[in-house]
Tab-separated table of C-alpha atoms and ligand atoms in Angstrom:
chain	number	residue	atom	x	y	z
L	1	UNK	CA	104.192	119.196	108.010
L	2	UNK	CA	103.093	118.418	111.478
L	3	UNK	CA	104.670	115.668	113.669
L	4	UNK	CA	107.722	114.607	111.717
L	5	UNK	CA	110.258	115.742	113.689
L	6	UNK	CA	112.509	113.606	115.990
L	7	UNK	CA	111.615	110.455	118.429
L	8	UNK	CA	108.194	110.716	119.716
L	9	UNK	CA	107.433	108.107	122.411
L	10	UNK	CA	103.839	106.881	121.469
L	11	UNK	CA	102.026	103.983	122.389
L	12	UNK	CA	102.675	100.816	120.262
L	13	UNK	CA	100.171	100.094	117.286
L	14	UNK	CA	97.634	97.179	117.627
L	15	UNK	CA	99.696	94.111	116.035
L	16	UNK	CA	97.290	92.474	113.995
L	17	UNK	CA	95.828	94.806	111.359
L	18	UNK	CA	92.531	95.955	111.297
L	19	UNK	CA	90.271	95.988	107.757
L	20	UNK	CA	88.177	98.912	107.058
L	21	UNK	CA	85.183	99.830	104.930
L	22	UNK	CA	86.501	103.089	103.890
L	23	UNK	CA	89.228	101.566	102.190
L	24	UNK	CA	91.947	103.258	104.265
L	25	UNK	CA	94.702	100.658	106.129
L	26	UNK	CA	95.994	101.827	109.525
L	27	UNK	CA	99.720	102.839	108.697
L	28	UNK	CA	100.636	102.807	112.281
L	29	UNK	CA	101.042	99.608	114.093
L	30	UNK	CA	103.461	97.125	114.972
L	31	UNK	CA	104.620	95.834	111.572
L	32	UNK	CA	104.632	97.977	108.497
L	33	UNK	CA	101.360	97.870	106.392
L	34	UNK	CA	101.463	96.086	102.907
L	35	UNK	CA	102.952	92.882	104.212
L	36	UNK	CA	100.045	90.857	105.874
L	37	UNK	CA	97.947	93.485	104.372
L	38	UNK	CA	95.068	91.650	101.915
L	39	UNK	CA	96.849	91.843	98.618
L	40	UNK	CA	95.423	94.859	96.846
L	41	UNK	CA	94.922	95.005	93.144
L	42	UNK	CA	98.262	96.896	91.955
L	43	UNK	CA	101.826	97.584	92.603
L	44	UNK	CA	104.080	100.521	92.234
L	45	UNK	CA	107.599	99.592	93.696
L	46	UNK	CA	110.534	101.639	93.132
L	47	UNK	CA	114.431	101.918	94.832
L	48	UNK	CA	116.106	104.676	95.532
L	49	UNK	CA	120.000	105.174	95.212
L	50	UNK	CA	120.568	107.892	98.468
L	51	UNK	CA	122.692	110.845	97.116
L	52	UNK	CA	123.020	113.004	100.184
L	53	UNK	CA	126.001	112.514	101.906
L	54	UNK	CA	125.429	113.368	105.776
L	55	UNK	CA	123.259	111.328	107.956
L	56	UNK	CA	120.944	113.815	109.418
L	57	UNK	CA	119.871	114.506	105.745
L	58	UNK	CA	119.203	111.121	105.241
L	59	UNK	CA	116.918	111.154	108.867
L	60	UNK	CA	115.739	114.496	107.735
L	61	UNK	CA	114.400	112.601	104.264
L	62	UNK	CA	113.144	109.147	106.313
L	63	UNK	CA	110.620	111.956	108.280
L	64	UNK	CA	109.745	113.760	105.173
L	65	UNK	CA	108.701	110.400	103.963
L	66	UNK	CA	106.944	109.379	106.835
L	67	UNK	CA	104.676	112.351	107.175
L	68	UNK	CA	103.850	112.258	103.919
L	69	UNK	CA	103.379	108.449	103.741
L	70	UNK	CA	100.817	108.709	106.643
L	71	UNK	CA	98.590	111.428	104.586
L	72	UNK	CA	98.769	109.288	101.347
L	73	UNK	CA	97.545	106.238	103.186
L	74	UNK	CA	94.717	108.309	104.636
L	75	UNK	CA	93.962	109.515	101.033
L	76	UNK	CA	95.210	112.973	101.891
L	77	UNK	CA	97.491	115.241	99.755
L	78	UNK	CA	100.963	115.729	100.727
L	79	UNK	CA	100.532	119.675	100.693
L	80	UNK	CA	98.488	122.517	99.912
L	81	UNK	CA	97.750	122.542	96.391
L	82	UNK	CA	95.409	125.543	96.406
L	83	UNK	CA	97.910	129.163	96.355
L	84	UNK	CA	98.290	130.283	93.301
L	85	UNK	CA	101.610	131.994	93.602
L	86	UNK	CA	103.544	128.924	94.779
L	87	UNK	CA	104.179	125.450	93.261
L	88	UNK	CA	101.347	122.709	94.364
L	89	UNK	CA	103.083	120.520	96.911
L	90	UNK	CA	100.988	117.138	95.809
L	91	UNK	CA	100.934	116.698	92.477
L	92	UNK	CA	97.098	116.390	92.602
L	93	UNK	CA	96.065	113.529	90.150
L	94	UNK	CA	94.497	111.371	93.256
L	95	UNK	CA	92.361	114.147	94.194
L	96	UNK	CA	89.107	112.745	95.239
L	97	UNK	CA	89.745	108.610	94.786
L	98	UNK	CA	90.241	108.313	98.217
L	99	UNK	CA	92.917	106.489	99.957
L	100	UNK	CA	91.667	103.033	98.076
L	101	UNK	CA	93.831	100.838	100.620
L	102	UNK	CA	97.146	102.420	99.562
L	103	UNK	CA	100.039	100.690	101.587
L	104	UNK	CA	103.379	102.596	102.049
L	105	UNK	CA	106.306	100.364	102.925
L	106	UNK	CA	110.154	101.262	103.131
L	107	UNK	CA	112.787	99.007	103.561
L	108	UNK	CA	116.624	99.485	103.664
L	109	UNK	CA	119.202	97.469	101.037
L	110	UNK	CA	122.471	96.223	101.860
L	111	UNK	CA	124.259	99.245	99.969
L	112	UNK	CA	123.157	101.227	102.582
L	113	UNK	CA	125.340	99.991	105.048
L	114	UNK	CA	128.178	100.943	103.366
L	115	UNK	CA	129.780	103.130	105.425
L	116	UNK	CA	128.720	106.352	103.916
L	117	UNK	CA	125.824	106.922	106.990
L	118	UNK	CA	127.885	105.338	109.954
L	119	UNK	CA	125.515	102.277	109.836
L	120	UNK	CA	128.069	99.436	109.360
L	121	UNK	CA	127.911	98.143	112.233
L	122	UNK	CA	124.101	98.277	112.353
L	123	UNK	CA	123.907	95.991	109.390
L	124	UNK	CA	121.584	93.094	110.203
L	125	UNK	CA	123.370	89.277	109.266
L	126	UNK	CA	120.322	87.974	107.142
L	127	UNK	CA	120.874	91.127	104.735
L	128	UNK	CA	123.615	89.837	103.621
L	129	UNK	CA	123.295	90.235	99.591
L	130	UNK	CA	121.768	87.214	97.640
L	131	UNK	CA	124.158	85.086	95.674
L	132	UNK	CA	124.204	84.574	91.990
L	133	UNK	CA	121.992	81.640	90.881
L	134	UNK	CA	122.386	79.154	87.781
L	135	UNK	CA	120.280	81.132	85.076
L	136	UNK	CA	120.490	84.477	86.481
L	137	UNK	CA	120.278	87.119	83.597
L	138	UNK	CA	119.790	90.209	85.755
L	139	UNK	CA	119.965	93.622	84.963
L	140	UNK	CA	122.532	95.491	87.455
L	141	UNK	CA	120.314	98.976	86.541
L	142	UNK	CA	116.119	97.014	87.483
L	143	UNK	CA	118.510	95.744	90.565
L	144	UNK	CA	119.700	96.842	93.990
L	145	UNK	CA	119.241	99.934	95.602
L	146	UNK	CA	119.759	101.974	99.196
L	147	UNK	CA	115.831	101.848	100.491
L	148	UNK	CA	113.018	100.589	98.414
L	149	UNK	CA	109.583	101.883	98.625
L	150	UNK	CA	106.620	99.537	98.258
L	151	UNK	CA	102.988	101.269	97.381
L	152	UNK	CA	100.277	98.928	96.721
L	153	UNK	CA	96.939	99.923	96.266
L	154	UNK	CA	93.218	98.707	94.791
L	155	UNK	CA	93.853	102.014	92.342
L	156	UNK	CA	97.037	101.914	89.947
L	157	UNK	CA	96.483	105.847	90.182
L	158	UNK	CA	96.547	105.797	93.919
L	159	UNK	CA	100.066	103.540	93.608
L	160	UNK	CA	101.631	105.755	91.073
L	161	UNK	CA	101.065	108.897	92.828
L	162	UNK	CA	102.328	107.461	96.401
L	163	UNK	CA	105.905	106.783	94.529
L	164	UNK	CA	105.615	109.973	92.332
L	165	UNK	CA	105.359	112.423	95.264
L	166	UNK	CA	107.554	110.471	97.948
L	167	UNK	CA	110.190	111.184	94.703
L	168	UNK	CA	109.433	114.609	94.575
L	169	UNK	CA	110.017	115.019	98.430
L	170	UNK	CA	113.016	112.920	97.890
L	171	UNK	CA	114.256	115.383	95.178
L	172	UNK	CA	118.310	115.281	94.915
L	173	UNK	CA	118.291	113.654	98.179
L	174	UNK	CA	117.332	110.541	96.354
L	175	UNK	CA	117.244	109.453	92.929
L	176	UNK	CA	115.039	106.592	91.586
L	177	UNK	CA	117.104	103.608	90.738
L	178	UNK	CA	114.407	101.935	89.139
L	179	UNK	CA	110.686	101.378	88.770
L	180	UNK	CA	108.436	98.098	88.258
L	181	UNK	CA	104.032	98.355	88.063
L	182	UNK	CA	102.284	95.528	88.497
L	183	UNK	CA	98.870	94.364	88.019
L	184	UNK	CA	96.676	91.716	89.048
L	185	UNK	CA	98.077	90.140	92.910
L	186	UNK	CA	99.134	86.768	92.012
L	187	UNK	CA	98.985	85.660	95.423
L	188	UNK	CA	96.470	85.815	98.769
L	189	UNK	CA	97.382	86.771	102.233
L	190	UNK	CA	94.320	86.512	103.261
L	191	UNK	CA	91.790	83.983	104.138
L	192	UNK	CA	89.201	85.954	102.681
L	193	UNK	CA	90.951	86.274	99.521
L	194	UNK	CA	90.512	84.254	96.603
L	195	UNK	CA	93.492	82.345	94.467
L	196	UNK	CA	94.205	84.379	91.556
L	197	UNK	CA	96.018	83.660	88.649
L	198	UNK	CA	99.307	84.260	87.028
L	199	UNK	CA	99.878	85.134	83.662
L	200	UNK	CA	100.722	81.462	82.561
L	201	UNK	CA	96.520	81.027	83.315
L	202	UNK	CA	97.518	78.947	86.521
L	203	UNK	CA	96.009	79.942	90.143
L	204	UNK	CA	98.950	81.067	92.283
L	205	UNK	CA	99.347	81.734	96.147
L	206	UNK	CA	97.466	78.599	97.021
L	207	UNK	CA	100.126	77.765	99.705
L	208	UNK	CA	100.725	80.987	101.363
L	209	UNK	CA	101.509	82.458	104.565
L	210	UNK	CA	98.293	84.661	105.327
L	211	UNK	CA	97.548	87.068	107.705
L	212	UNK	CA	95.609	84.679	110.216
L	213	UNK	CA	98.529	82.388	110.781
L	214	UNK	CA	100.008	84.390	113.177
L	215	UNK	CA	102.078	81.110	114.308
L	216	UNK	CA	103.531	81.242	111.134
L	217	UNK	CA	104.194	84.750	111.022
L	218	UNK	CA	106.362	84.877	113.993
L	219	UNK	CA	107.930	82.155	112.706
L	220	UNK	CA	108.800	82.745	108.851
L	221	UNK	CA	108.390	86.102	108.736
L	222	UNK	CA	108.885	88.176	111.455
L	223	UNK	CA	112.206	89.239	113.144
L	224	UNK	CA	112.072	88.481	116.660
L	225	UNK	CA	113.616	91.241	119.410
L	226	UNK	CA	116.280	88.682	120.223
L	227	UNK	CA	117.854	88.679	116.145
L	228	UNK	CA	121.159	89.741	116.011
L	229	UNK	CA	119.928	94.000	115.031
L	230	UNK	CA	117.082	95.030	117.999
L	231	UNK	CA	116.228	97.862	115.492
L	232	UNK	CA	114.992	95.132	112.956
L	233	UNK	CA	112.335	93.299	115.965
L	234	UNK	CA	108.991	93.088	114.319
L	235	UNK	CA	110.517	93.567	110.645
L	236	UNK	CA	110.719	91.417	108.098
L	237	UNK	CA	113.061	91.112	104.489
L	238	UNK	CA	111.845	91.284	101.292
L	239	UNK	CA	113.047	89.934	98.212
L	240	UNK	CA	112.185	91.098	94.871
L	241	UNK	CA	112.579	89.201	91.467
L	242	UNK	CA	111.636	90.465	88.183
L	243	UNK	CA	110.755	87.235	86.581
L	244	UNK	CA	109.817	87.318	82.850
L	245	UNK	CA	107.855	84.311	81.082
L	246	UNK	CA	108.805	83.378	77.553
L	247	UNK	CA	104.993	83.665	77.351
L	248	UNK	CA	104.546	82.725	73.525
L	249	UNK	CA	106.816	79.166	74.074
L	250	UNK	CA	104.704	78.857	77.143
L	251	UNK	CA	101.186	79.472	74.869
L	252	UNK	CA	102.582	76.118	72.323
L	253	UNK	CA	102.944	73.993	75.370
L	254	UNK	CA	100.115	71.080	76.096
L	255	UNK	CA	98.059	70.954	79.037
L	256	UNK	CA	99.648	67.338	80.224
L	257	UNK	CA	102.727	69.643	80.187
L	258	UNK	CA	101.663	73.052	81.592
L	259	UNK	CA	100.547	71.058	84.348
L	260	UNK	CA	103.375	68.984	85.408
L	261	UNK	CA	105.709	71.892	85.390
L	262	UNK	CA	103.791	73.559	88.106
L	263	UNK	CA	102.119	69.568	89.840
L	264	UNK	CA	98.807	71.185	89.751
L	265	UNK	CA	95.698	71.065	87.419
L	266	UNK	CA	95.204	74.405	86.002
L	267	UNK	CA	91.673	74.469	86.106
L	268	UNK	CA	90.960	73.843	89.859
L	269	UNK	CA	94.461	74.646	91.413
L	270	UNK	CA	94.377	70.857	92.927
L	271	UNK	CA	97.920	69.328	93.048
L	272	UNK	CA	98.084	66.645	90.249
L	273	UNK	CA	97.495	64.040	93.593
L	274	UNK	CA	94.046	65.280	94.715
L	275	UNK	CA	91.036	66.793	93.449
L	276	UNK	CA	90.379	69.865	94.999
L	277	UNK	CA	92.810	73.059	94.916
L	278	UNK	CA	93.130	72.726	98.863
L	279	UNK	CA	94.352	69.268	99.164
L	280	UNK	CA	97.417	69.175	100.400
L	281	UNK	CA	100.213	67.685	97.359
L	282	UNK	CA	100.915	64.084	98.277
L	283	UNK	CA	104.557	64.065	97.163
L	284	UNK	CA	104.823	60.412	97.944
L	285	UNK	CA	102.170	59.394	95.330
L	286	UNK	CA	102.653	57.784	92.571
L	287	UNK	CA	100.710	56.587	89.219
L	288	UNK	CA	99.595	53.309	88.436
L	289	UNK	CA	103.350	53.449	85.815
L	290	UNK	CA	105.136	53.882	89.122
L	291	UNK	CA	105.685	57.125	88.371
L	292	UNK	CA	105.340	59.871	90.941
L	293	UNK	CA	102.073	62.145	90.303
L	294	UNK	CA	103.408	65.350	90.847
L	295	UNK	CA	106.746	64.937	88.969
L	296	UNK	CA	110.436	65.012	90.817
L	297	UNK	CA	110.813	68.657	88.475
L	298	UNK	CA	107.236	69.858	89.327
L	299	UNK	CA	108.125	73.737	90.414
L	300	UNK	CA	105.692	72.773	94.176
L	301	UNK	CA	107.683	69.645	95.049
L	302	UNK	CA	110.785	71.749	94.587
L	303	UNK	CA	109.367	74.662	96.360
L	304	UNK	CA	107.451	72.697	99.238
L	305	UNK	CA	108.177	73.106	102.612
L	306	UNK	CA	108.946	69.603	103.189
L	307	UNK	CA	111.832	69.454	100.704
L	308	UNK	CA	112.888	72.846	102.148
L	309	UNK	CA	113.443	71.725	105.709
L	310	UNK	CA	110.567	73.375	106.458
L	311	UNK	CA	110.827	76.546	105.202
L	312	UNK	CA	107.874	78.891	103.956
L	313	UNK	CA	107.953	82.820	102.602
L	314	UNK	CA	104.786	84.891	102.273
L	315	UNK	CA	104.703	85.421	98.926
L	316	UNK	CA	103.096	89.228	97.403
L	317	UNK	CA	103.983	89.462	93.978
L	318	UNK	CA	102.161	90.636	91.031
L	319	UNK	CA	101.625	90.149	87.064
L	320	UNK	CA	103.762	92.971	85.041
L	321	UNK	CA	104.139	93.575	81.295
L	322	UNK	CA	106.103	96.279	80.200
L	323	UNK	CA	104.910	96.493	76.510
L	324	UNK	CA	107.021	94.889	73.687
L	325	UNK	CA	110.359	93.688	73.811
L	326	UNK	CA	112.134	96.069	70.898
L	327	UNK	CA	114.471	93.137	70.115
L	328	UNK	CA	112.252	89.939	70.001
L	329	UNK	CA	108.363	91.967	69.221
L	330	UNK	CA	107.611	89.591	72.332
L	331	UNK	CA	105.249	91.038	75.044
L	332	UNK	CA	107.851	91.707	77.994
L	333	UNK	CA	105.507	90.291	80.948
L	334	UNK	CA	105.751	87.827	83.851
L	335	UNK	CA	105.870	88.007	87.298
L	336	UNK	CA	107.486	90.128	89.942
L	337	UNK	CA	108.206	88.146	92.516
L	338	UNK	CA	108.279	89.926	96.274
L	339	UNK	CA	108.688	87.456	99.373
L	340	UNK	CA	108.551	88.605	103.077
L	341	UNK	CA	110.664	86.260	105.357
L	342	UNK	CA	112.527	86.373	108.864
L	343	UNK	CA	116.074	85.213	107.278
L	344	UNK	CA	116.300	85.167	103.522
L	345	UNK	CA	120.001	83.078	104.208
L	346	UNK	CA	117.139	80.074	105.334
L	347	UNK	CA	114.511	80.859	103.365
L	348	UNK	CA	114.328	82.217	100.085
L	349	UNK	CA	118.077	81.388	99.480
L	350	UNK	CA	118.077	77.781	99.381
L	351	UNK	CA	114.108	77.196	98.262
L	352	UNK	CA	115.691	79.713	94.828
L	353	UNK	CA	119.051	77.870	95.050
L	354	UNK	CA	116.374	74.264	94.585
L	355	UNK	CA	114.393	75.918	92.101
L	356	UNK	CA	117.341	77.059	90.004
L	357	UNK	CA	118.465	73.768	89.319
L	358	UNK	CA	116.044	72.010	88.925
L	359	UNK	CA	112.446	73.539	88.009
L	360	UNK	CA	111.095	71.893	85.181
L	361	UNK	CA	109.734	76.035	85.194
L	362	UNK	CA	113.057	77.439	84.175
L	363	UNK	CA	112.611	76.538	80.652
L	364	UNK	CA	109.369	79.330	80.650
L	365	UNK	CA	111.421	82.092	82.712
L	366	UNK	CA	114.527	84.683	83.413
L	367	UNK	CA	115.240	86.485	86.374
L	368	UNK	CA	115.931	89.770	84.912
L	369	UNK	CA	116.176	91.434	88.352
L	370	UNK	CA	116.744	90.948	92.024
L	371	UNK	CA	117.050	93.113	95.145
L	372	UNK	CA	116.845	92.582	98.843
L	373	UNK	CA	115.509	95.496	101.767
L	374	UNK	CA	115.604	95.508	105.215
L	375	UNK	CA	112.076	96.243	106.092
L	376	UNK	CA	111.813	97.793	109.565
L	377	UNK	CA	109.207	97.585	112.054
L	378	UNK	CA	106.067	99.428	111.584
L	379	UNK	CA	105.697	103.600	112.600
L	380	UNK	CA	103.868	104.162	116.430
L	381	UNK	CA	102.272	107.057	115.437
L	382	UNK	CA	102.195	110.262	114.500
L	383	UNK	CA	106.264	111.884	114.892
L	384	UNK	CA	107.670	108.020	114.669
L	385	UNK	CA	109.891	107.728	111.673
L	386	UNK	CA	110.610	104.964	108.926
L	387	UNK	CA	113.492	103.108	110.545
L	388	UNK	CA	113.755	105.086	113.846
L	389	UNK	CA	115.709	102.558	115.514
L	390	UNK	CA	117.538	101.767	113.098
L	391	UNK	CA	119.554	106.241	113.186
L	392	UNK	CA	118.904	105.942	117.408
M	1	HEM	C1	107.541	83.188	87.237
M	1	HEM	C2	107.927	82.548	88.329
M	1	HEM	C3	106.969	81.765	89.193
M	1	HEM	C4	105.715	81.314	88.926
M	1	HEM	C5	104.892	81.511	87.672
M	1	HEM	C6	105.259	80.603	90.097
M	1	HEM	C7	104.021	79.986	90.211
M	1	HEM	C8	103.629	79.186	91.274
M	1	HEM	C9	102.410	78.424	91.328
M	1	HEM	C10	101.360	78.371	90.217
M	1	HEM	C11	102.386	77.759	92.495
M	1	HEM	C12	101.306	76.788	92.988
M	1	HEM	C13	100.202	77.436	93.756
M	1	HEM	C14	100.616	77.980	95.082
M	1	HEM	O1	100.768	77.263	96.055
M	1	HEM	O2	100.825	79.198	95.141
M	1	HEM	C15	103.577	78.145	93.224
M	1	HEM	C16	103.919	77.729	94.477
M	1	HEM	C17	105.018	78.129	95.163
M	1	HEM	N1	106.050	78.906	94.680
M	1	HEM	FE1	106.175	79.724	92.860
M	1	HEM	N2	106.235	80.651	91.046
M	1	HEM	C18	107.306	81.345	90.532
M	1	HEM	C19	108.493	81.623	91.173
M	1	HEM	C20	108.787	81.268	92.463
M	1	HEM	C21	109.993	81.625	93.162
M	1	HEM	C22	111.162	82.434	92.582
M	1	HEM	C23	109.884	81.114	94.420
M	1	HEM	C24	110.855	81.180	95.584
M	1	HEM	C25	112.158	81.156	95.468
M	1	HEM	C26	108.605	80.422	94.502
M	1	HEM	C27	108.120	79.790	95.629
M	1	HEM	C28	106.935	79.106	95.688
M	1	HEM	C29	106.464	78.436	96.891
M	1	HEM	C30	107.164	78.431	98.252
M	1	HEM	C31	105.268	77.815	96.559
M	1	HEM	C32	104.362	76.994	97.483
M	1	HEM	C33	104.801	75.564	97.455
M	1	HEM	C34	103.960	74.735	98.412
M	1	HEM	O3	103.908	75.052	99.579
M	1	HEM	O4	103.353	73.770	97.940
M	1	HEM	N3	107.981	80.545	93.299
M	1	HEM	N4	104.317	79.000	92.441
């Protein structure tokens, strides 16, 4: 495979990412794609456990990966599929669907700093591993992992095949940990995006980072050169959170009461103290009772900025259902939750720590799952590696 060998000076990548009409995002540049990238349609996000034991395999993988990443984004096959006498190298069900805005994006859990690939020392502060929070019911086998890879894409196909064949690559090197689809963004990161909705019918992502607040990017979600790990400048963290809804106690509830778990109308999206979805929530108003409008449980007074000191995450999660629960006959669906922030220790720490208190939401949802990843800066071109820096 050409270019994946070694550190290859090239030029740095434009930093704000470019659309395109033939539905292929630029994989090099200065952050990783799939972050600030327009929420696509689908998800396909697996971990990895690393089973090599030396280091240079583990670089030797990180290329492999890289190189092949940079085809599948440009809706290219990983290898010749065409002699007959040897086993296709891409696995060939994407042939001809093009690269419909597949994102690749590789990030680096706390287990990995173990010891095992002389990176201890290397291991950023803000990855230190999440606490435990009141309600947690996770699932140590959906959680953790050495390096996560991300593949969103307008095609579930396209997704499925991205984490498919960077497996196959991976082969004993790596084994997958575990492996969540989702469907249906329930968030925008774009301006030009519309709200969608979550499964519990409301519109969710109103209040997001997008990718034309750059002032909040560098902010809230970017690592600056001057964090404690240089390798991490231009990264980010990501959280993930397999969330599921107890969607049939959720289906009894009223409207009054759908609504003032969330402080929003679920029609319009408008925060129970305005009319229109883009208001901003007046968490200072109250009823003609006295009572506030947008309850003191309401899931965005707990998760607002302004009771956070501040504090915002880009939020990219998506709607999953994994078919029946064998124990209940309950659909097994809700969301999974992935945040990109600067320092999860200020950000999604204490907002979760809030919200797992007190959400008048916790009586709908479980947390069945939660990792965290290092996600490096983006690739420079053709030769750089997924986390470069990070081995140098
Ligand atoms: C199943 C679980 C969840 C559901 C269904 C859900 C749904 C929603 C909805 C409908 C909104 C209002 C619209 C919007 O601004 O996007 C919202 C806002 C928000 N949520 Fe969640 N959410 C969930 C979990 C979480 C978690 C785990 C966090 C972080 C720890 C979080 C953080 C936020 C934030 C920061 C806002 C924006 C608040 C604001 O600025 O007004 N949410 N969520």
């Amino acid at each position: 495979m050409a270019g994946v060998s070694g550190a290859i000076a090239a030029p740095a990548g434009p930093k704000r990412e470019a659309r395109s009409s033939t539905g292929q995002v630029p994989f090099f540049g200065m952050h990783q794609a799939g972050i600030t990238t327009a929420a696509q349609d689908r998800l396909a996000f697996a971990a990895f456990d690393v089973r090599c034991t030396r280091r240079n395999e583990l670089v030797h993988l990180l290329q492999r990966w890289s190189a092949a990443a940079a085809l599948l984004t440009s809706g290219l096959p990983v290898g010749p599929s065409s002699d007959t006498d040897t086993v296709p190298a891409d696995t060939g069900e994407t042939l001809g669907l093009g690269p419909a805005r597949l994102t690749i994006t590789v990030g680096f859990g706390p287990s990995l700093f173990d010891g095992r690939f002389g990176l201890a020392a290397r291991r950023p502060a803000a990855l230190a591993p999440l606490p435990a929070f009141p309600g947690d019911d996770l699932d140590p086998q959906r959680s953790g992992g050495d390096i996560c890879v991300q593949a969103c894409a307008d095609d579930p196909q396209v997704a499925f095949h991205a984490v498919r064949d960077l497996a196959r690559i991976a082969g004993a090197r790596a084994r997958m940990r575990w492996l969540q689809f989702g469907f249906g963004r329930t968030s925008s990161t774009s301006d030009a995006q519309t709200t969608p909705r979550n499964l519990m019918g409301f519109k969710d992502g109103t209040d997001n980072i997008t990718a034309q607040q750059f002032e909040h990017l560098d902010r809230y979600v970017w690592v600056g050169e001057s964090d404690d790990q240089a390798w991490m400048g231009g990264g980010t963290y990501a959280v993930a959170r397999r969330i599921v809804m107890n969607l049939a106690k959720w289906d009894d509830d009223e409207l009054g009461d759908q609504q003032a778990v969330f402080g929003r109308t679920k029609a319009s999206g408008a925060p129970l103290s305005g009319a229109r979805e883009s208001d901003p929530p007046d968490l200072a108003a109250v009823g003609a009772d006295g009572k506030p409008l947008i309850p003191m449980d309401a899931h965005i007074r707990l998760a607002a900025p302004s009771t956070n000191g501040g504090q915002r995450i880009l939020r990219r999660g998506y709607s999953f259902t994994d078919g029946l629960d064998p124990a209940s006959r309950a659909i097994e669906a809700g969301l999974f939750f992935v945040a990109f922030q600067r320092d999860p220790r200020h950000q999604f720490v204490p907002i979760q720590r809030r919200l797992a208190h007190a959400d008048a939401l916790n009586e709908y949802i479980r947390h069945t799952s939660s990792a965290l990843f290092a996600v490096p800066p983006g690739l420079r071109g053709p030769g750089d590696w997924f986390g470069r820096d990070l081995f140098s």
